[in-house]
């Protein structure tokens, strides 16, 4: 868990660097709300990983112990080579299933919900992916790949995939046909016809070329990022739940058990009558956006920093918490991200809810009653952040009232 804590500054530094380079190159690669949403989705995904990941590794270890005929020697270089190719092969099928089985798409869609494409998108990971994906790697346990080798290869694969989420690296020639690179992963995130259900690879793209799902980025048709049913929300919790809600609603509305099962396990585009599902009209669509002022952006950075502080705290103390306390802490962090999103979306009641959220979260940190005793310095910082948050919310409220009055005047005159 502490490894993730160390990786967070590295990811944030890379994102800051990409932002800087994109500004210097005069390319609009980042939007404020989309970036904060990607980060907050990533943060809550990490807190859920604390709950689930250990369980999946334990299952892997049990299968290895009970089913595998033998275990490879961790010192042998061949076990690392074999594990790398096995992991990448099963990653391809897990990822492909994530797109071609509706239930798994409900989890994986979160990663594709951004309508931008940048290193922040790489962190936009589903909170529920890990509930399903571990099953795909059990053949590695049966083949006797030691747990430490499996975990290390999985980590290397995840780190490798981070860099492919950028628009700033152009096509790389032969490398685009061997490895997963920014160019071929850009296609994977596209909703253009030629991009749909293509380039599932993790580290190597050779599996796509072998199994017929490879496509090259076209110069004459730039990739349009996002899904055919856009999320149109900044809410990380809703982003994770929306497709499950839709899947449940569609399954209940479908007649007959066979068709109900098809709804859950067929590709997302499947319908009982075979008619095409309703999707966005690409010709008249502009990416989801909501107005934001400088004050709101400052508040967004402060709110996200609070969420990040809570996530780091949870990752550091998770081992000492009971499962109940971990779940409660995770729910609280998720609530924090949802409240922040409602401010971004301009909900009328969001500012009052934010005041309450800040008072409870930062107030309990200030009072030193946040799960375990906190250092006095943290209490002072929390108190200062609380005061600043109140002041910002008050200013944002005044700004909105002034804006509403301005818009009401012409209507009254008319
Ligand atoms: Zn995908
Ligand atoms: Zn991706």
PDB file of N, CA, C and O and ligand atoms in Angstrom, residues 95 99 105 108 111-112 185 188-189 200, ligand 1:
ATOM      1  N   UNK A  95      -9.261  -7.554 -20.609  1.00  0.00           N
ATOM      2  CA  UNK A  95      -9.635  -6.234 -21.111  1.00  0.00           C
ATOM      3  C   UNK A  95     -10.678  -6.366 -22.232  1.00  0.00           C
ATOM      4  O   UNK A  95     -11.668  -5.626 -22.264  1.00  0.00           O
ATOM      5  N   UNK A  99     -14.868  -5.113 -22.495  1.00  0.00           N
ATOM      6  CA  UNK A  99     -15.577  -4.348 -23.529  1.00  0.00           C
ATOM      7  C   UNK A  99     -16.705  -5.145 -24.167  1.00  0.00           C
ATOM      8  O   UNK A  99     -17.662  -4.563 -24.668  1.00  0.00           O
ATOM      9  N   UNK A 105     -18.379  -4.497 -18.857  1.00  0.00           N
ATOM     10  CA  UNK A 105     -18.316  -3.137 -19.420  1.00  0.00           C
ATOM     11  C   UNK A 105     -18.844  -2.122 -18.410  1.00  0.00           C
ATOM     12  O   UNK A 105     -18.336  -0.998 -18.312  1.00  0.00           O
ATOM     13  N   UNK A 108     -15.778  -1.415 -16.479  1.00  0.00           N
ATOM     14  CA  UNK A 108     -14.635  -0.825 -17.196  1.00  0.00           C
ATOM     15  C   UNK A 108     -14.953   0.524 -17.843  1.00  0.00           C
ATOM     16  O   UNK A 108     -14.047   1.323 -18.090  1.00  0.00           O
ATOM     17  N   UNK A 111     -13.193   3.938 -17.025  1.00  0.00           N
ATOM     18  CA  UNK A 111     -11.895   4.332 -17.585  1.00  0.00           C
ATOM     19  C   UNK A 111     -12.066   5.072 -18.929  1.00  0.00           C
ATOM     20  O   UNK A 111     -11.213   5.862 -19.310  1.00  0.00           O
ATOM     21  N   UNK A 112     -13.174   4.797 -19.594  1.00  0.00           N
ATOM     22  CA  UNK A 112     -13.400   5.405 -20.919  1.00  0.00           C
ATOM     23  C   UNK A 112     -14.327   6.614 -20.853  1.00  0.00           C
ATOM     24  O   UNK A 112     -14.698   7.154 -21.891  1.00  0.00           O
ATOM     25  N   UNK A 185      -3.058   3.244 -28.292  1.00  0.00           N
ATOM     26  CA  UNK A 185      -4.007   3.307 -27.167  1.00  0.00           C
ATOM     27  C   UNK A 185      -4.972   4.487 -27.319  1.00  0.00           C
ATOM     28  O   UNK A 185      -6.092   4.440 -26.808  1.00  0.00           O
ATOM     29  N   UNK A 188      -7.834   3.095 -28.889  1.00  0.00           N
ATOM     30  CA  UNK A 188      -8.656   2.315 -27.954  1.00  0.00           C
ATOM     31  C   UNK A 188      -9.658   3.196 -27.211  1.00  0.00           C
ATOM     32  O   UNK A 188     -10.753   2.748 -26.869  1.00  0.00           O
ATOM     33  N   UNK A 189      -9.298   4.451 -26.970  1.00  0.00           N
ATOM     34  CA  UNK A 189     -10.187   5.370 -26.242  1.00  0.00           C
ATOM     35  C   UNK A 189     -11.123   6.144 -27.174  1.00  0.00           C
ATOM     36  O   UNK A 189     -11.870   7.012 -26.707  1.00  0.00           O
ATOM     37  N   UNK A 200      -6.796  -3.825 -27.461  1.00  0.00           N
ATOM     38  CA  UNK A 200      -7.039  -4.151 -26.049  1.00  0.00           C
ATOM     39  C   UNK A 200      -5.748  -4.410 -25.258  1.00  0.00           C
ATOM     40  O   UNK A 200      -5.794  -4.586 -24.039  1.00  0.00           O
TER      41      UNK A 200
HETATM   42 ZN1  LIG B   1     -10.682  -0.379 -22.406  1.00  0.00          ZN
END
